[in-house]
mmCIF file of C-alpha atoms and ligand atoms in Angstrom:
data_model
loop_
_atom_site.group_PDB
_atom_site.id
_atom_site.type_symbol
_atom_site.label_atom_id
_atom_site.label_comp_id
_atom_site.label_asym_id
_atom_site.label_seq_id
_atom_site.Cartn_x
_atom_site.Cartn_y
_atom_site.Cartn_z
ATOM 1 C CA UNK A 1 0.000 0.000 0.000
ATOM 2 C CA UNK A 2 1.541 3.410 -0.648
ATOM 3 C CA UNK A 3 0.279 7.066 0.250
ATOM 4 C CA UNK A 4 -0.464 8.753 -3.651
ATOM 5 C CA UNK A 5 -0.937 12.756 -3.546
ATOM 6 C CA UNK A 6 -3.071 13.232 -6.533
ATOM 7 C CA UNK A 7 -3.513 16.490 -7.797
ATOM 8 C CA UNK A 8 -6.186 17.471 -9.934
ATOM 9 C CA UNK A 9 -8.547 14.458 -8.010
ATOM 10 C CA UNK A 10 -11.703 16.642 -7.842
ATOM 11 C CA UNK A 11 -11.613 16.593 -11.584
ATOM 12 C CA UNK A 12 -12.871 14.433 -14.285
ATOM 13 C CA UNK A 13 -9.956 11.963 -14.813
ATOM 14 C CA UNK A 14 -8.950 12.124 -11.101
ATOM 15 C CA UNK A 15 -11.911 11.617 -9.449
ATOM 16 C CA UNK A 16 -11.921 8.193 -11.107
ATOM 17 C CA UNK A 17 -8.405 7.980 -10.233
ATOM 18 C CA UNK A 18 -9.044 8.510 -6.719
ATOM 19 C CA UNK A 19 -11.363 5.640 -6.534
ATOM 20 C CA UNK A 20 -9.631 3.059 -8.443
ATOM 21 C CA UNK A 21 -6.223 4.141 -5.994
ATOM 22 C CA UNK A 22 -8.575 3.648 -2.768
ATOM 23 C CA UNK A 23 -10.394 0.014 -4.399
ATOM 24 C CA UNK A 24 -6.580 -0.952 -4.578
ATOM 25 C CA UNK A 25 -5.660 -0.105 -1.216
ATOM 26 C CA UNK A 26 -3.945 2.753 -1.403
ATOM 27 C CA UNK A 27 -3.943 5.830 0.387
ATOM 28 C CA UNK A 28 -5.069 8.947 -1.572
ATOM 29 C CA UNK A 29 -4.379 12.821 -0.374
ATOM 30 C CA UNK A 30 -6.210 15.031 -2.918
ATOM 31 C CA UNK A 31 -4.820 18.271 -3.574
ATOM 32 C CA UNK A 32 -7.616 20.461 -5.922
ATOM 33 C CA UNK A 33 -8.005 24.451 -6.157
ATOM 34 C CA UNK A 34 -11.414 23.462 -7.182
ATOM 35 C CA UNK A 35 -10.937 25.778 -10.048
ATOM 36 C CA UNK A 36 -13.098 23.336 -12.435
ATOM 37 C CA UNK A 37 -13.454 20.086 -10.242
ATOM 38 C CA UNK A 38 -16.136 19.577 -7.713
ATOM 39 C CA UNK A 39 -15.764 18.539 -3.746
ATOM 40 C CA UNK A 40 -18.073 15.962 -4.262
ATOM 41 C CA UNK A 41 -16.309 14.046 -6.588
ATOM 42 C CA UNK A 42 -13.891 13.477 -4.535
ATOM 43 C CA UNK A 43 -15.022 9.902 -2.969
ATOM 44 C CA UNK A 44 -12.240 8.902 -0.753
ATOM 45 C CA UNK A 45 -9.045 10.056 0.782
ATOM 46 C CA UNK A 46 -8.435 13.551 2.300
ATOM 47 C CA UNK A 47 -9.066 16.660 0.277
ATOM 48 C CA UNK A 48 -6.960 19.255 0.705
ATOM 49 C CA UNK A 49 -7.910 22.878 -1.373
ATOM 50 C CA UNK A 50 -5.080 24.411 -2.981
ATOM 51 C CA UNK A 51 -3.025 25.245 -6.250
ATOM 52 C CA UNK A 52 0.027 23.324 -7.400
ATOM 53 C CA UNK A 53 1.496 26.172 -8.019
ATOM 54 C CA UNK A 54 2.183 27.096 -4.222
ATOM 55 C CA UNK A 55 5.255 26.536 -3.211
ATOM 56 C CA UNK A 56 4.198 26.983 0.468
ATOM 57 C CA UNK A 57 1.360 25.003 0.844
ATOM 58 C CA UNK A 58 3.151 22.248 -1.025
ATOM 59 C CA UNK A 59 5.685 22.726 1.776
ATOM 60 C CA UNK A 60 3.632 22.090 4.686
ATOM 61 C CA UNK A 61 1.942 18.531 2.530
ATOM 62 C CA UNK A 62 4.866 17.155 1.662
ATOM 63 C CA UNK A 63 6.420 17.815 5.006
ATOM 64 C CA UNK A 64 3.656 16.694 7.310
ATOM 65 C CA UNK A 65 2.359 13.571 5.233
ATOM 66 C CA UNK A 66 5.104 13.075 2.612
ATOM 67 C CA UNK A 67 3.587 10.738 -0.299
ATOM 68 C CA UNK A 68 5.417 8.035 -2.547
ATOM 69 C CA UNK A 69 4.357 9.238 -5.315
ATOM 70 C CA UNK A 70 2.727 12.322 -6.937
ATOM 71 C CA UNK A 71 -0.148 11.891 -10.059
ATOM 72 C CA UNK A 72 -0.729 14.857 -11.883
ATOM 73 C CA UNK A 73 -4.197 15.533 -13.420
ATOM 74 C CA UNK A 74 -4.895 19.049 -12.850
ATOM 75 C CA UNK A 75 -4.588 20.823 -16.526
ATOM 76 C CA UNK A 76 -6.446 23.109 -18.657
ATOM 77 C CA UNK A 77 -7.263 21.012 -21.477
ATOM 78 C CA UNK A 78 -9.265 23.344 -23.689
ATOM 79 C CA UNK A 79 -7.465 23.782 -27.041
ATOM 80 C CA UNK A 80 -9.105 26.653 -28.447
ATOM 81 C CA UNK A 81 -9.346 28.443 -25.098
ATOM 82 C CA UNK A 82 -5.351 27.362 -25.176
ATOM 83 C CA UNK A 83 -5.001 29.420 -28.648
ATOM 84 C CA UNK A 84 -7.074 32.511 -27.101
ATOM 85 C CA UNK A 85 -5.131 32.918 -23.688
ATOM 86 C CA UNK A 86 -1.434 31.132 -23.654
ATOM 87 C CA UNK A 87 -0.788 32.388 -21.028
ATOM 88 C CA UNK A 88 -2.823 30.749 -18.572
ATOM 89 C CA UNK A 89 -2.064 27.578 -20.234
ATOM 90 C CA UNK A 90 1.577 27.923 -19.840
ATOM 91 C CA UNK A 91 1.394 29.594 -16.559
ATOM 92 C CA UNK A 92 -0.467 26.260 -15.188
ATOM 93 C CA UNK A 93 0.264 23.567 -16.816
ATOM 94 C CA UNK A 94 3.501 24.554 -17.559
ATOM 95 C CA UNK A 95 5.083 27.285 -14.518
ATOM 96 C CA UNK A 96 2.888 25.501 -11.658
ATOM 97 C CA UNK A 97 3.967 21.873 -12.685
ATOM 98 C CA UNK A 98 7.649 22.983 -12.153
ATOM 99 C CA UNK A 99 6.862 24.569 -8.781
ATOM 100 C CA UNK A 100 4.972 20.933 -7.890
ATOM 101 C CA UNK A 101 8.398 19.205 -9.321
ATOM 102 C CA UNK A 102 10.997 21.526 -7.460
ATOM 103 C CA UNK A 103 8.760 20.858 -4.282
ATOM 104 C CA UNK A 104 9.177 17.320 -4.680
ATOM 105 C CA UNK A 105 12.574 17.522 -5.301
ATOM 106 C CA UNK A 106 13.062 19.497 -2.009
ATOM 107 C CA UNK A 107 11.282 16.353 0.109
ATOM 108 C CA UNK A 108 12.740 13.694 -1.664
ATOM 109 C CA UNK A 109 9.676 12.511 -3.587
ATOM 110 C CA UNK A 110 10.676 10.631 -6.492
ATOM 111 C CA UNK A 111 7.893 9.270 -8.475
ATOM 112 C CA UNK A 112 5.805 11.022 -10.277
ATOM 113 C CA UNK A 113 2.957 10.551 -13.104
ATOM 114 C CA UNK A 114 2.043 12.609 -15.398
ATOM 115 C CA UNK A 115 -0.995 13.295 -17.651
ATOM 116 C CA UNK A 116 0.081 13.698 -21.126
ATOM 117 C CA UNK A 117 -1.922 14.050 -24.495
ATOM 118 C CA UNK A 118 -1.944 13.038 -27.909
ATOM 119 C CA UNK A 119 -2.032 16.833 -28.810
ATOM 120 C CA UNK A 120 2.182 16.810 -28.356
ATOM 121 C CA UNK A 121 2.390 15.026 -31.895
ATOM 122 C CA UNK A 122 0.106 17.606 -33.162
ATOM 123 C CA UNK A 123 -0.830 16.588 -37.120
ATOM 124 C CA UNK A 124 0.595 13.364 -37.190
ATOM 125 C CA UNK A 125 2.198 12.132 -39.979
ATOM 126 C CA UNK A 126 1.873 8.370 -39.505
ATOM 127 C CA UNK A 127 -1.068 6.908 -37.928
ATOM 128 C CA UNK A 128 -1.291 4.980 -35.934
ATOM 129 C CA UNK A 129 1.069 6.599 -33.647
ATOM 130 C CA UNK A 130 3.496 5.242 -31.557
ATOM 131 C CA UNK A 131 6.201 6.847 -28.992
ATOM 132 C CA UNK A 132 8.701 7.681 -31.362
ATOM 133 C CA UNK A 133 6.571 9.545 -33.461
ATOM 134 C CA UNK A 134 7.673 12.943 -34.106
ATOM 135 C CA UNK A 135 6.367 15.503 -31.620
ATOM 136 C CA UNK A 136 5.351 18.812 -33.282
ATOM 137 C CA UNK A 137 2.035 20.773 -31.154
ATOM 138 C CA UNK A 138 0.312 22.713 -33.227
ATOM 139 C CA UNK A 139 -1.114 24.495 -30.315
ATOM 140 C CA UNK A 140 -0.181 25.951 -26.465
ATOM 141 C CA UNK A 141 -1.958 23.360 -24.983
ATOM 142 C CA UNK A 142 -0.223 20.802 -26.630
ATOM 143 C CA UNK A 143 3.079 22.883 -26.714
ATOM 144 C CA UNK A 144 2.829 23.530 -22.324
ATOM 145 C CA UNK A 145 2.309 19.156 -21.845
ATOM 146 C CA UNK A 146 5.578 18.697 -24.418
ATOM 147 C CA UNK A 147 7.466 21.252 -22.466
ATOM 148 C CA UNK A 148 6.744 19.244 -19.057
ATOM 149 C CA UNK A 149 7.930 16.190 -20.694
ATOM 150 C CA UNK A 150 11.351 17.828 -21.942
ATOM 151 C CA UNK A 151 11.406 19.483 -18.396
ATOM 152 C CA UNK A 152 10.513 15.743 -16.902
ATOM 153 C CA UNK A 153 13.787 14.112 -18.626
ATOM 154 C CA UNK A 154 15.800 16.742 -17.617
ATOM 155 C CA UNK A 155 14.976 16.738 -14.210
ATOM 156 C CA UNK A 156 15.245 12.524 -14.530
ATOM 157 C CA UNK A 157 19.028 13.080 -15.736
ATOM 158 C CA UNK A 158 20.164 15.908 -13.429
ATOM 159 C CA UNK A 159 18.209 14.994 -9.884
ATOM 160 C CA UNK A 160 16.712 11.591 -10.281
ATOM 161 C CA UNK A 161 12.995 12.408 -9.749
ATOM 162 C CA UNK A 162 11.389 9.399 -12.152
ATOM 163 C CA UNK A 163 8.483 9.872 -13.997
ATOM 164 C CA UNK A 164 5.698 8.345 -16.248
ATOM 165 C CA UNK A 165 4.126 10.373 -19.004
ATOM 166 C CA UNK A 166 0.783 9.013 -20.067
ATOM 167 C CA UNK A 167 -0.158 10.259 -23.171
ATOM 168 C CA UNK A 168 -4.008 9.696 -23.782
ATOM 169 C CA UNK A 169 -5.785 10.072 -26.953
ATOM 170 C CA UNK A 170 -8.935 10.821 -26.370
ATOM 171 C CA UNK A 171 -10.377 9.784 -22.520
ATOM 172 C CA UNK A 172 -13.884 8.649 -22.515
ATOM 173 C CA UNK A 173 -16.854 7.032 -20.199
ATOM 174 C CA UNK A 174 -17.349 7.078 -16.744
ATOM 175 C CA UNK A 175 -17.540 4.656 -13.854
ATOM 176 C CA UNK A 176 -19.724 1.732 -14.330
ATOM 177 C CA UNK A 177 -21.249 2.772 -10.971
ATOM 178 C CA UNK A 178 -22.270 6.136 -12.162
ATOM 179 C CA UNK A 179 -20.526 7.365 -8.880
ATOM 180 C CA UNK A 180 -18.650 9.904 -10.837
ATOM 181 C CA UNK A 181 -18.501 11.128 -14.204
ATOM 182 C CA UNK A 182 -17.693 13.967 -16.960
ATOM 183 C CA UNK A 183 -18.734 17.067 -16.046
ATOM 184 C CA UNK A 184 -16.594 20.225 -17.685
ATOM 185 C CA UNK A 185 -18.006 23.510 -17.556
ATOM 186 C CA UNK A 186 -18.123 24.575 -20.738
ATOM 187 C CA UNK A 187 -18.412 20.807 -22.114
ATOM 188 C CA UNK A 188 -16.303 20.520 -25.138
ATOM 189 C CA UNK A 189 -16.083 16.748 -26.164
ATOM 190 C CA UNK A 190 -17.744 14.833 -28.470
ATOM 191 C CA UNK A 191 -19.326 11.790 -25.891
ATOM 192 C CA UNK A 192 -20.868 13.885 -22.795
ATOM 193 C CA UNK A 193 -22.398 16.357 -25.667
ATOM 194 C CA UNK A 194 -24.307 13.815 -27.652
ATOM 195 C CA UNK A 195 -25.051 12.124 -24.647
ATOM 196 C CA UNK A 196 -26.252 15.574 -23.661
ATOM 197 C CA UNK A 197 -28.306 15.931 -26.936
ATOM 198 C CA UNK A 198 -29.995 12.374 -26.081
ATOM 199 C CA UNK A 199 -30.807 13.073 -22.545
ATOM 200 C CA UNK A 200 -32.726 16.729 -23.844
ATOM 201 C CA UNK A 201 -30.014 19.037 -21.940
ATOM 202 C CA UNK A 202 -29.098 20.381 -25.498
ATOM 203 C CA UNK A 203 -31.128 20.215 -29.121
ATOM 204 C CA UNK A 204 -28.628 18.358 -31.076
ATOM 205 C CA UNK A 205 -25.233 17.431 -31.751
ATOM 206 C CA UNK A 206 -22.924 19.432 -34.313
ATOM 207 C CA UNK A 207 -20.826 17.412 -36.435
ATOM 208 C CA UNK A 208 -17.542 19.723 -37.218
ATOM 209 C CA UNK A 209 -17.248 18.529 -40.637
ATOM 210 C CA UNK A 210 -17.770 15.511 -43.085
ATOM 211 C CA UNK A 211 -15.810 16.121 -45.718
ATOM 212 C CA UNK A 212 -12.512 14.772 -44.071
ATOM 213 C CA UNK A 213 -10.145 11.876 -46.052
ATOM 214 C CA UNK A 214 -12.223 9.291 -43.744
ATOM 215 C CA UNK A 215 -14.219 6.830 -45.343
ATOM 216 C CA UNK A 216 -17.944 8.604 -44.176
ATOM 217 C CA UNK A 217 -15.799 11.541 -43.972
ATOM 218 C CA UNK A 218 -16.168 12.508 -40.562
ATOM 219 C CA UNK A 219 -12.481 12.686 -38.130
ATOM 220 C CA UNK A 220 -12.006 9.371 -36.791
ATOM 221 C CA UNK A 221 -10.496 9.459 -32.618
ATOM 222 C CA UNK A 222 -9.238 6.742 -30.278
ATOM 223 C CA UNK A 223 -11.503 6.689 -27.815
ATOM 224 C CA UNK A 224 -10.145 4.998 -24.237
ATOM 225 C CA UNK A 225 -12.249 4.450 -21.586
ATOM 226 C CA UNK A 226 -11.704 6.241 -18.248
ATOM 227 C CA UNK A 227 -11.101 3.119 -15.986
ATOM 228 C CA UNK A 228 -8.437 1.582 -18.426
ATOM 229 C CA UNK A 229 -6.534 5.014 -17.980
ATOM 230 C CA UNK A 230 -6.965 4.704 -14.457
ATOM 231 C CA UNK A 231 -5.651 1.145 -14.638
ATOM 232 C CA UNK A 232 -2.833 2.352 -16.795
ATOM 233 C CA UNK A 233 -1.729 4.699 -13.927
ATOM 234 C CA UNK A 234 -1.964 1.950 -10.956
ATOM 235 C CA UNK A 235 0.580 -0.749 -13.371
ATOM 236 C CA UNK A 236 2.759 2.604 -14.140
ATOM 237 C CA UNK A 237 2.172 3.136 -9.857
ATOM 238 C CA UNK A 238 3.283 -0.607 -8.774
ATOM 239 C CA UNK A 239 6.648 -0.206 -11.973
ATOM 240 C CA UNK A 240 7.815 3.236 -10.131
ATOM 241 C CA UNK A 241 7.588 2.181 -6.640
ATOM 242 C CA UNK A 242 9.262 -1.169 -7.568
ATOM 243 C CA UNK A 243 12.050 1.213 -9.171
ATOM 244 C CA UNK A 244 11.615 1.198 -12.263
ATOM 245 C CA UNK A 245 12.992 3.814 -15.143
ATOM 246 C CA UNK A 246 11.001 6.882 -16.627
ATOM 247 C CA UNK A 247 9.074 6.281 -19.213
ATOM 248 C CA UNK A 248 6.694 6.934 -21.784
ATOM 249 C CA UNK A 249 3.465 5.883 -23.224
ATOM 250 C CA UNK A 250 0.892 6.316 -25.294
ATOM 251 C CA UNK A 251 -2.332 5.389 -24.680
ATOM 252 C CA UNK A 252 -5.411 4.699 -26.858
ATOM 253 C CA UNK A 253 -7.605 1.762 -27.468
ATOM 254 C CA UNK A 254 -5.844 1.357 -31.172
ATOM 255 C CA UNK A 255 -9.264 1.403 -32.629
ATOM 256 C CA UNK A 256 -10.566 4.655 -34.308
ATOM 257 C CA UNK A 257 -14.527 5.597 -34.477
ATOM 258 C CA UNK A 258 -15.463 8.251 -36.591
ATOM 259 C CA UNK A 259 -17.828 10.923 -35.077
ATOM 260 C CA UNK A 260 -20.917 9.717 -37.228
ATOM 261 C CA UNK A 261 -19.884 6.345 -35.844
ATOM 262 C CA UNK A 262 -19.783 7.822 -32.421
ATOM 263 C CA UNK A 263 -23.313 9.466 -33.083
ATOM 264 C CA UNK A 264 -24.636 5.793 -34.396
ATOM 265 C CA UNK A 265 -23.613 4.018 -31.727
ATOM 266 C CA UNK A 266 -24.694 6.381 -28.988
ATOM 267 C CA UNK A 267 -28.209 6.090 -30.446
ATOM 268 C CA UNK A 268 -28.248 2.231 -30.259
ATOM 269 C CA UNK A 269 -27.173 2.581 -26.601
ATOM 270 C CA UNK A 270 -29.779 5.322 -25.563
ATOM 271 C CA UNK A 271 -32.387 3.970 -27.198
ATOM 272 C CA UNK A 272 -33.193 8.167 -27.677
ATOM 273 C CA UNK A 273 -33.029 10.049 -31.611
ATOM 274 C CA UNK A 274 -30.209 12.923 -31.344
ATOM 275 C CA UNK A 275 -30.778 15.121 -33.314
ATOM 276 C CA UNK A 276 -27.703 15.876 -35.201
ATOM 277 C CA UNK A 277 -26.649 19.145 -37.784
ATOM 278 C CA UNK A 278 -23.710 19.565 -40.071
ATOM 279 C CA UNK A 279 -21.660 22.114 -39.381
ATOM 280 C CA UNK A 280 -18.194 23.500 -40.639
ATOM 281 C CA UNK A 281 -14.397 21.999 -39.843
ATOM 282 C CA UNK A 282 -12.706 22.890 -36.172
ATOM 283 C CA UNK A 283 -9.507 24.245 -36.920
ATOM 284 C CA UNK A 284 -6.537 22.347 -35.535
ATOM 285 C CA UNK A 285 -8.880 19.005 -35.481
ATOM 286 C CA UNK A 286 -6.814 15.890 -37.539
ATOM 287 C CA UNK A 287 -8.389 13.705 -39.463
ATOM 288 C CA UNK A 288 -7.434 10.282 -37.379
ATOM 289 C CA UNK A 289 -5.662 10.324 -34.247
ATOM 290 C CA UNK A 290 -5.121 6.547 -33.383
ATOM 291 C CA UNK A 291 -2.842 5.191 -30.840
ATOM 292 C CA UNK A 292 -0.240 2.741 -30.938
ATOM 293 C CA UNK A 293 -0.707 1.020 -27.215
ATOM 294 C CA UNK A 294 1.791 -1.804 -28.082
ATOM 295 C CA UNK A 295 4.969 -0.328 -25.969
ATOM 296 C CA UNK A 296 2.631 -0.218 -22.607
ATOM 297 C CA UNK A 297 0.983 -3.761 -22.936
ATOM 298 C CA UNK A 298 4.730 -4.970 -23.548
ATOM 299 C CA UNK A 299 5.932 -3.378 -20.473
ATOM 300 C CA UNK A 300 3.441 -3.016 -18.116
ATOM 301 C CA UNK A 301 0.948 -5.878 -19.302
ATOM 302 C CA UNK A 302 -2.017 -3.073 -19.885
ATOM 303 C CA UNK A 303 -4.664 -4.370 -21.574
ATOM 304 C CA UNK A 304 -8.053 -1.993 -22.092
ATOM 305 C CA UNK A 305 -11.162 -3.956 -20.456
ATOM 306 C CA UNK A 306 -13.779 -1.745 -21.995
ATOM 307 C CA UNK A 307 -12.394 -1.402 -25.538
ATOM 308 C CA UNK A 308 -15.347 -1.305 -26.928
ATOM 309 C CA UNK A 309 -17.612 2.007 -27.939
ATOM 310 C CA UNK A 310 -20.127 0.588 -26.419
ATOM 311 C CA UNK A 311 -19.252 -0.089 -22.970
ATOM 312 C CA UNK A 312 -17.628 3.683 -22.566
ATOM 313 C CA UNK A 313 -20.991 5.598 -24.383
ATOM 314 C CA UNK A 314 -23.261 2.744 -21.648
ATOM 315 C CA UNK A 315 -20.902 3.864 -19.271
ATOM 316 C CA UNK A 316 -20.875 7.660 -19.683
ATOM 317 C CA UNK A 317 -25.185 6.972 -20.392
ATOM 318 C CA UNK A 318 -25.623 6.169 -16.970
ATOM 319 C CA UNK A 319 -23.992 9.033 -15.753
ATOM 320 C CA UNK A 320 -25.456 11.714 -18.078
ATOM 321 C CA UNK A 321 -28.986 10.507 -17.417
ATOM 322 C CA UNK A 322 -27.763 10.859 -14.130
ATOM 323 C CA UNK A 323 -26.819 14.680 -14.286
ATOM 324 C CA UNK A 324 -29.943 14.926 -16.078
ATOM 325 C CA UNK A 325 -32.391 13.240 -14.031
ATOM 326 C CA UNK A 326 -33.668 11.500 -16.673
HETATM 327 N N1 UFG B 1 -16.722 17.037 -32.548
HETATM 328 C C1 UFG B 1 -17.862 17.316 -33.260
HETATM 329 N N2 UFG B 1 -18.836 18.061 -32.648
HETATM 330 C C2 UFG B 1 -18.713 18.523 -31.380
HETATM 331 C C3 UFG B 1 -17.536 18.220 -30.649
HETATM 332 C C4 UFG B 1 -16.548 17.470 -31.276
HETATM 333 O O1 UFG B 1 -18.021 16.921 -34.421
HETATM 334 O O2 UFG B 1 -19.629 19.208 -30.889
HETATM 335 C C5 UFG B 1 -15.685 16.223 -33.209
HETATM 336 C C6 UFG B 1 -14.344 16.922 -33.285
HETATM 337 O O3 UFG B 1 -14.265 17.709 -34.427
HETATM 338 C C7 UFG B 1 -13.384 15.731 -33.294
HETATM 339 C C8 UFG B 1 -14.108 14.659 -32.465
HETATM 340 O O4 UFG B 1 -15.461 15.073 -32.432
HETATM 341 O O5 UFG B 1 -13.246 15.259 -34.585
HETATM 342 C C9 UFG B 1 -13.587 14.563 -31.038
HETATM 343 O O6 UFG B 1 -13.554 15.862 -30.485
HETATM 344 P P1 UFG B 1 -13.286 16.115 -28.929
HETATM 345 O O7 UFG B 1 -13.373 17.595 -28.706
HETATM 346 O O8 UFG B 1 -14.149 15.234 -28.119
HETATM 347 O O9 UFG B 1 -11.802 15.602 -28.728
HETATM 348 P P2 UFG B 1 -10.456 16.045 -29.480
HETATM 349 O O10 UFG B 1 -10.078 14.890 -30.346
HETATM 350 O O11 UFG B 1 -10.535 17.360 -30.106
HETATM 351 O O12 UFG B 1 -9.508 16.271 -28.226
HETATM 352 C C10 UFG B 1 -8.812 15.287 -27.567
HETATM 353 C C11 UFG B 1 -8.597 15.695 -26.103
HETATM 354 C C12 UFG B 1 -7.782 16.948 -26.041
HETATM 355 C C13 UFG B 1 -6.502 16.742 -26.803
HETATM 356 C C14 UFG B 1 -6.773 16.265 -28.212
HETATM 357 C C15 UFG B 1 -5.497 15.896 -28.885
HETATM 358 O O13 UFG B 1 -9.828 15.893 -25.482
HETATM 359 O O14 UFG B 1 -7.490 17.233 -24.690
HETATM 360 O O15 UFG B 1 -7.579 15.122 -28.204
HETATM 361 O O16 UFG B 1 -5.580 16.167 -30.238
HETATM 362 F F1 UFG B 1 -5.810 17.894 -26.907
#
């Protein structure tokens, strides 16, 4: 059993995380400025309300109640918003990360992991894409997670601190106990807003564009459900605490769904019509983002359990008709 500060554990990702540390016995601190996560999502462990970004109250946890390890979840993941205002992108995911680093540094925490994205390859030029596919962000969002990782091997090389970049492609679902679930404020992603569209919480679903090199021409994402990233973390967990080397991986479900796809399914599951418009291309959006999973399954023996669309739109049903109370 080990004591896991996760930061960012009120949010949609950690909150999930949170429970599947706590089901595996470990002990959780939360640390959460509650800036978009919510105090009740945060089923288990101790909550403590605060920024990453101070040095001081980092301090005082990691002196009173030093962890073995540190997970890393609280980021600003809205690329447009990223393209409007870099500067809050880089000032938190970027600037506050290092102040959460250098504090673990100073207490002799040595194992971290952190949440990367698919958006560090940017427009990829292979697909599907592995680790050593060239990294080139297109935007600040993806530019402030590819600077941590740089800053992550440097910090490996000079001071030891070990770390474990996920990369995820595009997280989905929610627990299949509806105990916790999306919930971004303004919602952004594909799943909770045709979900949204089925449960009546919004008129319909626009699809950004269908005349993409896809074969219904829609963009085509790997979607990976929210408990087999959480599982990815705990096997990434058990390797750093059993010493093992920094590393990195990506992390999809190496099957792509286009959005129609997406749309079509989500209607077989909900049983409801969604009502669906055409509208024009997102800027920045690729074609096909797929994953190449192969280097984590080799190393760490991940395998997804709910790899299927189905599972991760039943699973993220159950919560939306939950938020909706319908
Ligand atoms: N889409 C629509 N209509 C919508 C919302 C999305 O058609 O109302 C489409 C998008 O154009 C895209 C697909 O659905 O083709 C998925 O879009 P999401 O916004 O759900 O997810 P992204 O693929 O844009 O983003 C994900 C992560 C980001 C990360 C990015 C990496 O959520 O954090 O992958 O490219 F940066």
């Amino acid at each position: 059993m080990a004591h896991v500060l996760v930061v960012g554990g009120a949010g949609y990702i950690g909150s999930h995380m949170v429970l599947a540390l706590d089901q595996a016995g470990h002990r959780v601190t939360v640390l959460d400025d509650l800036s978009s996560g919510h105090r009740e999502a945060v089923l288990a462990g101790r909550l403590i309300e605060g920024s990453l970004g101070d040095g001081q109250l980092l301090d005082g946890l990691l002196a009173s109640d030093p962890p073995d390890a540190v997970m890393h979840f609280a980021a600003f993941i809205e690329v447009g918003e990223s393209v409007r205002d870099p500067g809050k992108y880089y000032r938190n995911n970027f600037a506050a990360t290092q102040v959460l680093l250098d504090a673990m540094r100073r207490h002799g925490v040595d194992a971290f992991i952190f949440s990367s994205t698919a958006a560090i390859f940017g427009e990829p030029r292979s697909v599907p894409i592995d680790e050593a596919h060239p990294k080139g962000p297109i935007n600040p969002y993806g530019r402030s997670k590819w600077m941590v990782e740089q800053l992550l091997e440097d910090y490996d090389r000079a001071y030891g601190l070990r770390a474990v970049a996920l990369r995820y492609f595009n997280a989905a679902g929610a627990d299949p106990e509806g105990r916790v679930g999306e919930r971004h404020d303004p919602e952004t992603h594909l799943i909770p807003l045709v979900l949204q569209a089925a449960s009546g919480r919004r008129e319909s679903i626009t699809v950004f564009g269908e005349d993409y090199d896809t074969p219904d021409g829609t963009c085509i994402r790997d979607y990976i459900h929210v408990v087999d990233l959480c599982q990815a973390h705990l096997l990434a967990l058990d390797a750093l605490l059993d010493g093992a080397p920094s590393a990195r991986y990506n992390l999809g479900n190496g099957a792509g769904y286009s959005v129609r796809e997406v749309i079509d399914t989500a209607r077989r599951v909900t049983g409801r019509e969604i009502p669906q418009r055409l509208g024009s291309r997102r800027p920045g959006d690729p074609a096909r983002l797929v994953a190449d999973s192969r280097r984590i399954t080799a190393e760490l023996g991940w395998s997804p359990r709910y790899g299927d669309l189905e599972d991760i739109l039943r699973h993220a049903w159950v919560w939306e008709r939950h938020m909706a109370g319908v």
